[in-house]
Amino acid sequence: METAPKPGRDVPPKKDKLQAKKKKPRRYWEEETTPTAAGASPGAPRKKRNRELRPQRPKNTHTPKRSCISKRPQVSKKSREWRNPEPQRSLSGPQDPFPGPAPVPVEVAQKFRRIDKSKKLPYSKSKTRSRLELAEAEEEEISVKAARSELLLAEEPGFLEGEDGEDTAKISQTDIVEAVDIASAAKHFDLNLRQFGPYRLNYSRTGRYLALGGRRGHVATLDWVTKKLMCEINVMEAIRDIRFLHSEALLAVAQNRWLHIYDNQGIELHCIRRCDRITRLEFLPFHFLLASASETGFLTYLDVSVGKIVAALNARAGRLDVMTQNPYNAVIHLGHSNGTVSLWSPAMKEPLGKILCHRGGVRSVAVDSTGTHMATSGLDHQLKIFDLRGTFQPLNTRTLPLGAGHLAFSQRGLLAAGMGDVVNIWAGQGQASPPSLEQPYLTHRLSGHVHGLHFCPFEDVLGVGHNGGITSMLVPGAAEPNFDGLESNPYRSRKQRQEWEVKALLEKVPAELICLDPRALAEVDVISLEQEKKERIERLGYDPEAKAPFRPKPKQKGRSSTASLVKRKKKVMDEEHRDKVRQSLEQQLQKEEKTAKPMRTQSSALDRFVH
């Protein structure tokens, strides 16, 4: 009789999950175990390496180490990869038909280069030459990177174009406001301030804030984009001019008697009585200098970082009421009543140059952002554009019916002129070309006579101050569409502004470096170098660089130690110096004997029998 198997017999027991051994996780610092260690079937035993077959190095032999310094110039790895890009290999699928980075046009990269490769490198030591070649390679790599990053600048400059040959000067501001978007249309506005006019105005370097000052004492600063008022006061005194300093937190106001400094809350911080009867103000941002022209004919430079007057120059030309700055080299241009424009620097007491511009007095002067062209208007009703690249000759001339009383250049080279209650704007073929004075680009009529013009940075806006208040005009294509966030950021916070101020103060340019050609600062002053060399030769009595220095020959038996070499060099130098001094003394004695006149004795009657 068959019996059923008992449970537990001949039946494999079920594995308990808790009793099963869990595999221990391997840490990243532990080595991976071999399968033989885990209990796998042992394979064939590993053969030990035959160390006897290796050629053993003798213990006492010296192997020369390879030099870490290569004779070729060390070029960075990135530049080598850019020159010889390796094709990218794909694991699967078709190969990339365009491997490596996209090529950069030579014309685009050329405008970012600063080193002129047309000039040959001077003869120098191999170490210096390798450094120069390395600097050229790095500069080439940086220019290519800058050309590639230009693709990230999404904004493009605007322009105004008529239909079927329509004259753009006939397009009014109302038509432009209706054609643009809502955000741009909000930038056109009129402030009716007839009670305290006429007005002078100034935009901050970031283009976000506007400062305005009325002739009857009204001072106000506001965020003109959001129309938020920062401060508004009345100084109960006539205001001649107004300027922002290095940031929107400080404001300089030229009042009837003295120069006053206010903060963005309208609190007076300083009253500078040494600057009296000021007519015009200009601020040099990279030098932290506030230049002021007065009725007494003095041009004063005030360093706002330390609160000291750097220079007070007498122009000797009477009242100064026409002044502007060259943004390229920080030179001040003054217009005079005799028709000349003088160029000034705080490092010199005399003008750097004078240009005869008009037959009558000069009414207004303006210089473009590149420092290439200067526009002037005079009492002879002429508007002229001069070339400042060394020739100082007029390029364009136009006779206006009323004459321009105020001029202003935009960031892209547009020229605005205020003639009575009309503002005309002329445009050129490009940013580097001078504006064409044949046909105006835009024309606008105001409710009062113009007393101030200023283009807003990074915005296609022209601010006009007149008898009736302030007018903000839309001028397509006037400003640069992209800004540098590290230099002029319109959206920066308070902490970012403070950090920028600290950096700008550390990078402040001394006032002594202001000159007509800033590129001359990077060159060697050959004239001064030769003059110093002559003075040194006269002082020593010989030329120490005329002969190559003495190099002692190496000797054996310990006679070529450092001390003995220095002693031998000094001995030879002393002998040469002694010989040269002896020769110079002999030459001086010979010169003195030639120049010395013979002593005259008393004449005698027998002197005629000497010869």
Coordinates of C-alpha atoms in Angstrom, one line a residue:
M1 CA 0.0 0.0 0.0
E2 CA 1.5 3.3 -1.2
T3 CA 1.7 6.1 1.3
A4 CA 1.8 9.8 0.5
P5 CA 5.1 11.5 1.1
K6 CA 5.3 13.5 4.2
P7 CA 5.7 17.2 3.9
G8 CA 9.2 18.0 4.4
R9 CA 10.6 14.8 3.0
D10 CA 12.1 14.7 -0.5
V11 CA 10.8 18.3 -1.0
P12 CA 13.3 21.1 -1.2
P13 CA 12.7 23.6 1.6
K14 CA 11.7 27.1 0.6
K15 CA 14.4 29.7 1.0
D16 CA 13.6 32.2 3.7
K17 CA 14.1 35.7 2.3
L18 CA 15.4 37.0 5.6
Q19 CA 17.9 34.3 5.9
A20 CA 19.2 34.8 2.3
K21 CA 22.4 36.5 2.2
K22 CA 22.1 40.0 0.7
K23 CA 24.8 41.1 -1.7
K24 CA 26.9 43.7 -0.1
P25 CA 27.0 47.0 -2.1
R26 CA 30.4 47.9 -3.4
R27 CA 31.8 51.3 -2.4
Y28 CA 33.6 53.5 -4.8
W29 CA 36.8 53.2 -2.8
E30 CA 36.7 49.4 -2.8
E31 CA 38.2 47.3 -5.6
E32 CA 36.0 45.0 -7.6
T33 CA 36.2 41.4 -6.3
T34 CA 37.0 38.6 -8.7
P35 CA 34.6 35.7 -9.3
T36 CA 37.1 33.2 -7.8
A37 CA 37.0 35.1 -4.5
A38 CA 33.2 34.8 -4.4
G39 CA 33.3 31.0 -4.6
A40 CA 33.1 30.5 -8.4
S41 CA 34.8 27.6 -10.1
P42 CA 38.5 28.2 -9.9
G43 CA 40.1 28.5 -13.3
A44 CA 43.6 28.0 -14.5
P45 CA 46.2 29.5 -12.2
R46 CA 47.6 32.9 -13.3
K47 CA 51.1 32.9 -14.6
K48 CA 53.5 35.1 -12.8
R49 CA 55.3 37.7 -14.8
N50 CA 58.8 36.8 -15.7
R51 CA 60.8 39.6 -14.2
E52 CA 64.0 38.0 -15.3
L53 CA 63.4 38.9 -18.9
R54 CA 63.2 42.6 -18.1
P55 CA 66.4 44.5 -18.7
Q56 CA 67.4 45.8 -15.3
R57 CA 68.8 49.3 -14.9
P58 CA 72.1 49.6 -13.1
K59 CA 71.9 51.4 -9.8
N60 CA 74.7 53.9 -10.2
T61 CA 73.8 55.1 -13.7
H62 CA 72.2 58.6 -14.1
T63 CA 69.4 59.1 -16.6
P64 CA 68.9 62.6 -17.8
K65 CA 65.5 64.0 -17.1
R66 CA 63.5 65.5 -19.9
S67 CA 63.1 69.2 -19.8
C68 CA 59.7 70.5 -19.0
I69 CA 60.3 73.8 -20.9
S70 CA 59.7 73.4 -24.6
K71 CA 61.5 75.6 -27.1
R72 CA 58.3 76.3 -28.9
P73 CA 55.8 78.9 -27.6
Q74 CA 53.3 77.4 -25.3
V75 CA 49.9 77.7 -26.9
S76 CA 46.8 77.0 -24.9
K77 CA 45.0 73.7 -25.5
K78 CA 41.8 75.4 -26.6
S79 CA 43.6 77.4 -29.4
R80 CA 45.2 74.2 -30.6
E81 CA 41.8 72.5 -30.7
W82 CA 40.4 75.4 -32.6
R83 CA 43.1 75.3 -35.2
N84 CA 43.0 71.6 -35.8
P85 CA 39.6 70.4 -34.8
E86 CA 39.2 66.6 -34.6
P87 CA 36.1 65.1 -36.3
Q88 CA 33.4 64.1 -33.8
R89 CA 32.9 60.3 -33.8
S90 CA 29.4 59.1 -33.2
L91 CA 28.7 55.7 -31.6
S92 CA 25.8 54.9 -33.9
G93 CA 24.1 56.5 -36.8
P94 CA 25.5 58.7 -39.6
Q95 CA 28.6 60.8 -39.1
D96 CA 28.3 64.6 -38.6
P97 CA 28.9 66.2 -42.0
F98 CA 30.1 69.4 -40.4
P99 CA 32.5 68.3 -37.6
G100 CA 34.1 70.8 -35.2
P101 CA 33.1 74.4 -34.4
A102 CA 31.6 76.5 -37.1
P103 CA 34.1 78.7 -39.0
V104 CA 34.3 82.4 -38.1
P105 CA 34.7 84.9 -41.0
V106 CA 38.0 86.8 -40.9
E107 CA 36.2 90.2 -41.2
V108 CA 34.1 89.6 -38.1
A109 CA 37.0 88.5 -36.0
Q110 CA 39.2 91.3 -37.2
K111 CA 37.2 94.1 -35.6
F112 CA 37.8 92.4 -32.1
R113 CA 41.6 92.2 -32.5
R114 CA 43.9 94.7 -30.7
I115 CA 47.3 93.5 -31.8
D116 CA 48.5 94.6 -35.2
K117 CA 50.1 91.6 -36.9
S118 CA 51.4 93.7 -39.9
K119 CA 54.2 95.0 -37.7
K120 CA 57.1 92.6 -37.4
L121 CA 58.2 91.6 -33.9
P122 CA 61.5 93.3 -32.9
Y123 CA 64.6 91.3 -32.5
S124 CA 64.6 90.1 -28.9
K125 CA 65.5 87.1 -26.8
S126 CA 63.9 83.8 -27.3
K127 CA 62.0 83.9 -24.0
T128 CA 60.6 87.4 -24.8
R129 CA 59.7 86.3 -28.3
S130 CA 57.9 83.2 -27.1
R131 CA 55.9 85.4 -24.7
L132 CA 54.9 87.7 -27.5
E133 CA 53.8 84.8 -29.7
L134 CA 51.8 83.4 -26.8
A135 CA 50.1 86.7 -26.3
E136 CA 49.2 86.8 -30.1
A137 CA 47.8 83.3 -29.9
E138 CA 45.7 84.1 -26.9
E139 CA 44.5 87.4 -28.5
E140 CA 43.5 85.5 -31.6
E141 CA 41.5 83.0 -29.5
I142 CA 39.8 85.8 -27.6
S143 CA 38.8 87.6 -30.8
V144 CA 37.2 84.4 -32.2
K145 CA 35.3 83.9 -29.0
A146 CA 34.1 87.5 -29.1
A147 CA 33.0 87.0 -32.7
R148 CA 31.0 83.9 -31.8
S149 CA 29.4 85.6 -28.8
E150 CA 28.1 88.3 -31.1
L151 CA 25.4 85.9 -32.2
L152 CA 24.0 86.2 -28.7
L153 CA 23.2 89.9 -29.2
A154 CA 19.6 89.4 -30.4
E155 CA 18.7 93.1 -30.5
E156 CA 19.3 95.0 -33.8
P157 CA 19.3 98.8 -34.4
G158 CA 16.0 100.3 -35.6
F159 CA 15.5 102.4 -38.6
L160 CA 12.9 104.6 -40.3
E161 CA 12.0 104.0 -43.9
G162 CA 9.3 105.7 -46.0
E163 CA 7.1 104.1 -48.5
D164 CA 7.9 104.5 -52.2
G165 CA 10.6 107.1 -51.7
E166 CA 8.6 109.0 -49.1
D167 CA 10.6 111.7 -47.2
T168 CA 11.2 110.5 -43.6
A169 CA 11.4 114.2 -42.5
K170 CA 7.6 114.5 -43.1
I171 CA 6.8 111.6 -40.7
S172 CA 5.6 113.1 -37.4
Q173 CA 6.0 111.8 -33.9
T174 CA 2.3 110.9 -33.8
D175 CA 2.7 108.6 -36.8
I176 CA 5.7 106.9 -35.2
V177 CA 3.9 106.4 -31.9
E178 CA 1.0 104.7 -33.7
A179 CA 3.3 102.4 -35.7
V180 CA 5.5 101.1 -32.8
D181 CA 4.5 98.8 -29.9
I182 CA 3.0 99.9 -26.6
A183 CA 6.3 99.8 -24.7
S184 CA 8.1 102.0 -27.2
A185 CA 5.1 104.3 -27.5
A186 CA 5.2 105.0 -23.8
K187 CA 8.7 106.5 -24.2
H188 CA 7.2 109.5 -26.0
F189 CA 5.8 112.1 -23.6
D190 CA 5.7 115.8 -22.9
L191 CA 6.1 117.4 -19.5
N192 CA 4.3 120.8 -19.3
L193 CA 6.5 122.9 -16.9
R194 CA 6.1 126.4 -18.2
Q195 CA 6.2 127.9 -14.7
F196 CA 9.9 127.1 -14.1
G197 CA 11.3 126.9 -17.7
P198 CA 13.5 126.9 -19.8
Y199 CA 15.0 123.6 -18.9
R200 CA 18.3 121.8 -19.1
L201 CA 18.4 118.0 -18.9
N202 CA 20.8 115.1 -18.6
Y203 CA 20.5 111.3 -18.8
S204 CA 22.5 108.9 -16.6
R205 CA 25.1 106.6 -18.1
T206 CA 22.8 103.6 -17.9
G207 CA 20.0 105.5 -19.7
R208 CA 17.5 104.8 -16.9
Y209 CA 17.3 108.1 -15.0
L210 CA 16.6 111.7 -16.1
A211 CA 17.7 114.9 -14.3
L212 CA 16.2 118.2 -15.3
G213 CA 16.8 121.7 -14.0
G214 CA 14.8 124.8 -14.7
R215 CA 16.1 128.3 -15.0
R216 CA 13.9 129.4 -12.0
G217 CA 15.3 126.9 -9.5
H218 CA 13.3 123.7 -10.2
V219 CA 15.5 120.5 -9.8
A220 CA 14.0 117.0 -10.3
T221 CA 15.3 113.4 -11.0
L222 CA 13.1 110.6 -12.1
D223 CA 13.1 107.1 -13.5
W224 CA 11.7 108.1 -16.9
V225 CA 10.9 104.5 -17.9
T226 CA 8.5 103.8 -15.0
K227 CA 7.8 107.6 -14.5
K228 CA 8.7 107.2 -10.8
L229 CA 9.9 110.5 -9.2
M230 CA 13.0 110.2 -7.1
C231 CA 13.3 113.7 -5.8
E232 CA 12.0 117.2 -6.5
I233 CA 13.3 120.5 -4.9
N234 CA 13.4 124.2 -5.6
V235 CA 16.8 125.8 -4.8
M236 CA 15.3 129.4 -5.1
E237 CA 18.2 130.3 -7.4
A238 CA 18.9 130.3 -11.1
I239 CA 20.2 127.1 -12.6
R240 CA 22.7 127.2 -15.5
D241 CA 23.4 123.5 -16.0
I242 CA 22.9 120.0 -14.4
R243 CA 24.8 116.7 -14.6
F244 CA 24.8 113.2 -13.1
L245 CA 28.1 112.1 -11.7
H246 CA 29.4 108.5 -11.9
S247 CA 26.0 107.1 -10.8
E248 CA 22.5 108.3 -10.4
A249 CA 23.0 108.7 -6.7
L250 CA 24.9 112.0 -7.0
L251 CA 23.9 115.1 -8.9
A252 CA 25.9 118.3 -9.7
V253 CA 24.0 121.5 -10.2
A254 CA 25.5 124.7 -11.4
Q255 CA 23.6 127.4 -9.6
N256 CA 23.9 131.2 -10.0
R257 CA 26.8 131.6 -7.6
W258 CA 28.4 128.3 -6.7
L259 CA 28.5 124.6 -7.6
H260 CA 26.3 122.3 -5.4
I261 CA 26.2 118.5 -5.1
Y262 CA 23.0 116.7 -4.2
D263 CA 22.1 113.1 -3.7
N264 CA 19.1 111.2 -5.1
Q265 CA 16.9 112.3 -2.2
G266 CA 17.5 116.0 -2.9
I267 CA 19.8 116.6 0.1
E268 CA 22.6 119.0 -0.4
L269 CA 25.9 117.3 0.3
H270 CA 28.5 119.8 -0.8
C271 CA 28.8 123.5 -1.8
I272 CA 32.0 124.1 -3.7
R273 CA 32.7 127.8 -3.5
R274 CA 35.9 127.7 -5.5
C275 CA 33.8 126.9 -8.6
D276 CA 31.7 130.1 -8.9
R277 CA 29.6 131.5 -11.7
I278 CA 29.5 128.2 -13.6
T279 CA 27.9 128.2 -17.0
R280 CA 28.5 124.6 -18.3
L281 CA 29.3 121.2 -16.7
E282 CA 30.8 118.0 -18.1
F283 CA 31.6 114.8 -16.3
L284 CA 34.5 112.5 -17.3
P285 CA 33.3 109.0 -16.1
F286 CA 36.6 107.1 -16.4
H287 CA 38.7 109.8 -14.7
F288 CA 36.1 110.8 -12.0
L289 CA 36.6 114.5 -13.1
L290 CA 33.9 117.2 -13.2
A291 CA 34.9 119.9 -15.7
S292 CA 33.2 123.3 -15.3
A293 CA 33.4 126.4 -17.4
S294 CA 32.7 129.8 -15.8
E295 CA 31.9 133.4 -16.8
T296 CA 35.4 134.5 -15.6
G297 CA 37.1 132.4 -18.4
F298 CA 38.4 129.6 -16.1
L299 CA 38.2 125.8 -16.9
T300 CA 38.2 123.9 -13.6
Y301 CA 38.7 120.1 -13.1
L302 CA 37.3 118.7 -9.8
D303 CA 38.2 115.2 -8.8
V304 CA 34.9 113.9 -7.2
S305 CA 36.6 110.8 -5.7
V306 CA 38.7 112.8 -3.3
G307 CA 37.0 116.2 -3.5
K308 CA 40.1 118.2 -4.7
I309 CA 40.6 120.5 -7.6
V310 CA 43.1 119.0 -10.0
A311 CA 43.6 122.0 -12.3
A312 CA 42.2 125.5 -12.9
L313 CA 43.1 126.7 -16.4
N314 CA 42.7 130.2 -17.7
A315 CA 41.5 130.1 -21.3
R316 CA 42.1 133.8 -21.8
A317 CA 39.1 134.0 -24.1
G318 CA 36.4 135.8 -22.0
R319 CA 33.2 134.2 -21.0
L320 CA 32.9 130.4 -21.5
D321 CA 29.4 129.2 -22.3
V322 CA 30.1 126.6 -25.0
M323 CA 31.7 123.3 -23.8
T324 CA 31.6 119.6 -24.6
Q325 CA 33.8 116.5 -24.1
N326 CA 35.3 114.0 -26.5
P327 CA 34.2 110.6 -25.2
Y328 CA 37.1 108.9 -26.9
N329 CA 40.0 110.7 -25.3
A330 CA 38.3 112.8 -22.5
V331 CA 39.6 116.1 -24.1
I332 CA 37.4 119.2 -23.4
H333 CA 36.4 121.3 -26.4
L334 CA 35.7 125.0 -25.7
G335 CA 34.0 127.3 -28.2
H336 CA 35.0 131.0 -28.1
S337 CA 33.6 134.2 -29.4
N338 CA 36.3 134.7 -32.0
G339 CA 35.2 131.6 -34.0
T340 CA 37.8 129.1 -32.6
V341 CA 37.5 125.8 -30.8
S342 CA 40.3 125.0 -28.3
L343 CA 41.2 121.5 -27.0
W344 CA 42.2 121.2 -23.3
S345 CA 43.7 118.7 -21.0
P346 CA 44.3 119.1 -17.2
A347 CA 47.9 118.0 -17.7
M348 CA 48.8 121.2 -19.7
K349 CA 48.3 124.9 -19.0
E350 CA 48.1 125.7 -22.7
P351 CA 45.5 124.3 -25.1
L352 CA 46.5 121.1 -27.0
G353 CA 45.3 122.7 -30.2
K354 CA 43.0 125.4 -31.7
I355 CA 40.7 125.1 -34.7
L356 CA 39.3 128.1 -36.6
C357 CA 35.8 127.0 -37.3
H358 CA 33.6 130.1 -38.1
R359 CA 33.8 133.7 -39.0
G360 CA 31.7 134.7 -36.1
G361 CA 31.4 133.3 -32.5
V362 CA 30.8 129.6 -31.8
R363 CA 27.3 128.8 -30.5
S364 CA 27.5 125.1 -30.0
V365 CA 30.0 122.1 -30.2
A366 CA 29.4 118.3 -30.2
V367 CA 31.7 115.3 -30.6
D368 CA 30.5 111.8 -31.6
S369 CA 31.1 108.7 -29.5
T370 CA 34.0 107.5 -31.6
G371 CA 35.9 110.8 -31.3
T372 CA 36.2 111.0 -35.1
H373 CA 33.9 113.9 -36.0
M374 CA 33.1 117.2 -34.4
A375 CA 30.0 119.3 -35.3
T376 CA 30.1 123.1 -34.7
S377 CA 27.6 125.9 -35.3
G378 CA 28.3 129.6 -35.3
L379 CA 26.8 133.1 -35.6
D380 CA 27.4 132.9 -39.3
H381 CA 24.4 130.4 -39.5
Q382 CA 26.7 127.6 -40.7
L383 CA 26.8 124.0 -39.5
K384 CA 30.1 122.3 -40.1
I385 CA 31.4 118.8 -39.4
F386 CA 35.2 118.4 -38.9
D387 CA 37.5 115.4 -39.0
L388 CA 39.4 115.0 -35.7
R389 CA 41.8 112.3 -37.0
G390 CA 44.7 114.7 -37.4
T391 CA 43.6 116.8 -40.3
F392 CA 41.0 119.0 -38.5
Q393 CA 39.5 119.9 -41.9
P394 CA 35.7 120.4 -42.5
L395 CA 34.0 117.5 -44.2
N396 CA 30.5 118.9 -44.6
T397 CA 29.1 122.4 -44.5
R398 CA 25.5 123.6 -44.5
T399 CA 24.0 127.0 -44.1
L400 CA 20.9 127.1 -41.9
P401 CA 18.2 129.8 -42.0
L402 CA 18.3 130.5 -38.2
G403 CA 21.5 128.8 -37.1
A404 CA 21.8 125.9 -34.6
G405 CA 22.0 126.9 -31.0
H406 CA 22.3 123.4 -29.6
L407 CA 23.9 120.2 -31.0
A408 CA 24.0 116.6 -29.8
F409 CA 25.4 113.3 -31.3
S410 CA 23.8 109.9 -30.6
Q411 CA 25.6 106.6 -30.0
R412 CA 25.2 105.6 -33.6
G413 CA 26.3 108.9 -35.1
L414 CA 23.0 110.7 -35.6
L415 CA 23.3 114.5 -35.3
A416 CA 20.5 116.6 -33.7
A417 CA 20.3 120.4 -34.0
G418 CA 18.0 122.8 -32.2
M419 CA 17.1 125.9 -34.3
G420 CA 14.6 128.1 -32.4
D421 CA 11.5 125.8 -31.8
V422 CA 12.5 123.2 -34.4
V423 CA 14.7 120.1 -34.0
N424 CA 16.3 118.6 -37.0
I425 CA 18.1 115.3 -37.1
W426 CA 20.6 114.1 -39.7
A427 CA 21.7 110.6 -40.3
G428 CA 24.8 109.1 -42.1
Q429 CA 25.4 106.0 -44.1
G430 CA 26.8 104.1 -41.1
Q431 CA 28.2 104.5 -37.6
A432 CA 31.7 105.4 -38.8
S433 CA 30.6 107.8 -41.5
P434 CA 29.7 111.5 -40.8
P435 CA 26.1 112.5 -41.0
S436 CA 24.9 113.8 -44.3
L437 CA 23.6 117.4 -44.1
E438 CA 21.7 117.4 -47.4
Q439 CA 18.4 116.0 -46.2
P440 CA 17.2 115.8 -42.6
Y441 CA 16.2 112.4 -41.2
L442 CA 13.5 113.7 -38.8
T443 CA 12.0 117.1 -38.0
H444 CA 9.9 118.0 -35.0
R445 CA 8.4 121.4 -33.9
L446 CA 8.1 122.2 -30.2
S447 CA 6.0 124.5 -28.1
G448 CA 9.0 126.7 -27.1
H449 CA 12.6 127.5 -28.0
V450 CA 15.2 124.7 -27.5
H451 CA 17.6 125.1 -24.5
G452 CA 19.0 121.6 -24.2
L453 CA 19.5 118.4 -26.2
H454 CA 20.6 115.0 -25.0
F455 CA 20.3 111.5 -26.5
C456 CA 19.4 108.7 -24.1
P457 CA 22.0 105.9 -24.0
F458 CA 20.7 102.5 -25.2
E459 CA 17.3 103.9 -26.1
D460 CA 16.0 105.5 -29.4
V461 CA 15.0 108.6 -27.5
L462 CA 16.0 112.2 -27.7
G463 CA 15.3 114.4 -24.7
V464 CA 14.7 118.1 -25.5
G465 CA 14.5 120.9 -22.9
H466 CA 12.6 124.0 -23.9
N467 CA 10.6 126.9 -22.5
G468 CA 7.5 124.8 -22.1
G469 CA 9.2 121.9 -20.2
I470 CA 10.6 118.5 -21.4
T471 CA 9.8 116.6 -24.6
S472 CA 10.9 113.0 -25.2
M473 CA 11.2 112.2 -29.0
L474 CA 11.3 108.8 -30.6
V475 CA 14.3 108.6 -33.0
P476 CA 14.6 105.1 -34.6
G477 CA 18.2 103.9 -35.0
A478 CA 19.7 106.5 -32.6
A479 CA 21.2 104.2 -29.8
E480 CA 23.1 101.0 -29.4
P481 CA 20.6 98.2 -29.1
N482 CA 22.8 96.0 -26.8
F483 CA 24.4 97.1 -23.6
D484 CA 27.3 95.7 -21.5
G485 CA 25.9 94.4 -18.3
L486 CA 29.2 94.8 -16.4
E487 CA 29.6 98.4 -17.4
S488 CA 26.2 100.1 -17.9
N489 CA 23.4 97.9 -16.7
P490 CA 20.0 99.7 -16.7
Y491 CA 18.5 97.0 -14.5
R492 CA 21.2 96.7 -11.8
S493 CA 20.3 96.6 -8.2
R494 CA 21.6 98.7 -5.4
K495 CA 24.2 96.2 -4.4
Q496 CA 25.4 95.8 -8.0
R497 CA 25.7 99.5 -8.3
Q498 CA 27.9 99.6 -5.1
E499 CA 30.1 96.9 -6.4
W500 CA 30.5 98.6 -9.7
E501 CA 31.5 101.9 -7.9
V502 CA 34.3 100.1 -6.0
K503 CA 35.6 98.5 -9.3
A504 CA 35.4 101.8 -11.1
L505 CA 37.4 103.6 -8.4
L506 CA 40.1 100.9 -8.5
E507 CA 40.3 101.3 -12.3
K508 CA 40.3 105.1 -12.2
V509 CA 42.5 106.7 -14.9
P510 CA 44.8 109.5 -13.7
A511 CA 44.2 112.9 -15.0
E512 CA 47.8 113.3 -16.3
L513 CA 47.1 110.6 -19.0
I514 CA 44.5 112.7 -20.9
C515 CA 46.0 113.5 -24.3
L516 CA 44.9 113.8 -28.0
D517 CA 45.9 110.3 -29.0
P518 CA 45.4 107.7 -26.2
R519 CA 47.3 105.0 -28.2
A520 CA 50.5 107.0 -27.7
L521 CA 50.5 105.9 -24.0
A522 CA 51.3 102.3 -25.1
E523 CA 54.3 103.4 -27.2
V524 CA 57.9 104.0 -26.1
D525 CA 58.8 107.7 -25.7
V526 CA 61.9 107.6 -27.9
I527 CA 62.7 111.3 -27.5
S528 CA 62.8 111.2 -23.7
L529 CA 64.8 108.0 -23.8
E530 CA 67.5 109.5 -26.0
Q531 CA 67.6 112.6 -23.8
E532 CA 68.1 110.5 -20.7
K533 CA 70.8 108.5 -22.4
K534 CA 72.7 111.8 -23.3
E535 CA 72.4 113.1 -19.8
R536 CA 73.8 109.8 -18.4
I537 CA 76.8 109.9 -20.8
E538 CA 77.5 113.5 -19.8
R539 CA 77.3 112.6 -16.1
L540 CA 79.5 109.5 -16.3
G541 CA 81.9 110.8 -19.0
Y542 CA 81.5 107.7 -21.2
D543 CA 78.9 105.5 -22.7
P544 CA 78.4 102.3 -20.6
E545 CA 76.4 100.6 -23.4
A546 CA 78.9 101.2 -26.2
K547 CA 80.8 98.0 -25.6
A548 CA 79.5 94.5 -24.9
P549 CA 79.9 93.4 -21.3
F550 CA 83.0 91.3 -20.4
R551 CA 82.4 87.5 -20.0
P552 CA 85.2 85.7 -18.2
K553 CA 86.3 82.3 -19.6
P554 CA 85.7 79.3 -17.4
K555 CA 88.8 77.9 -15.6
Q556 CA 89.4 74.6 -13.9
K557 CA 90.6 73.6 -10.4
G558 CA 87.9 75.7 -8.7
R559 CA 88.9 79.0 -10.2
S560 CA 85.5 79.5 -11.8
S561 CA 83.5 80.0 -8.6
T562 CA 80.8 82.7 -8.5
A563 CA 83.0 84.9 -6.3
S564 CA 86.0 84.7 -8.6
L565 CA 83.9 85.4 -11.7
V566 CA 82.3 88.5 -10.0
K567 CA 85.8 89.7 -8.9
R568 CA 87.2 89.3 -12.4
K569 CA 84.3 91.1 -14.0
K570 CA 84.6 94.0 -11.5
K571 CA 88.3 94.3 -12.1
V572 CA 87.9 94.6 -15.9
M573 CA 85.0 97.1 -15.5
D574 CA 87.2 99.2 -13.2
E575 CA 90.0 99.2 -15.7
E576 CA 87.7 100.2 -18.6
H577 CA 86.1 102.9 -16.5
R578 CA 89.5 104.3 -15.5
D579 CA 90.7 104.4 -19.1
K580 CA 87.5 106.1 -20.3
V581 CA 87.7 108.7 -17.5
R582 CA 91.3 109.4 -18.4
Q583 CA 90.5 109.8 -22.0
S584 CA 87.6 112.2 -21.3
L585 CA 89.8 114.3 -19.0
E586 CA 92.5 114.5 -21.7
Q587 CA 89.9 115.6 -24.2
Q588 CA 88.5 118.3 -21.8
L589 CA 92.1 119.6 -21.2
Q590 CA 92.7 119.8 -25.0
K591 CA 89.4 121.8 -25.4
E592 CA 90.4 124.2 -22.6
E593 CA 93.8 124.8 -24.1
K594 CA 92.3 125.6 -27.5
T595 CA 89.7 127.9 -26.1
A596 CA 92.2 129.6 -23.7
K597 CA 93.4 133.0 -25.0
P598 CA 97.2 133.8 -24.6
M599 CA 98.0 136.4 -21.9
R600 CA 99.0 139.7 -23.4
T601 CA 102.2 141.3 -22.0
Q602 CA 103.0 145.0 -22.1
S603 CA 104.0 146.1 -25.6
S604 CA 107.5 147.3 -26.2
A605 CA 109.2 149.2 -28.9
L606 CA 111.6 146.3 -29.5
D607 CA 108.8 143.8 -30.3
R608 CA 109.1 144.7 -34.0
F609 CA 112.6 143.0 -34.1
V610 CA 111.3 139.7 -32.7
H611 CA 110.1 138.3 -36.1

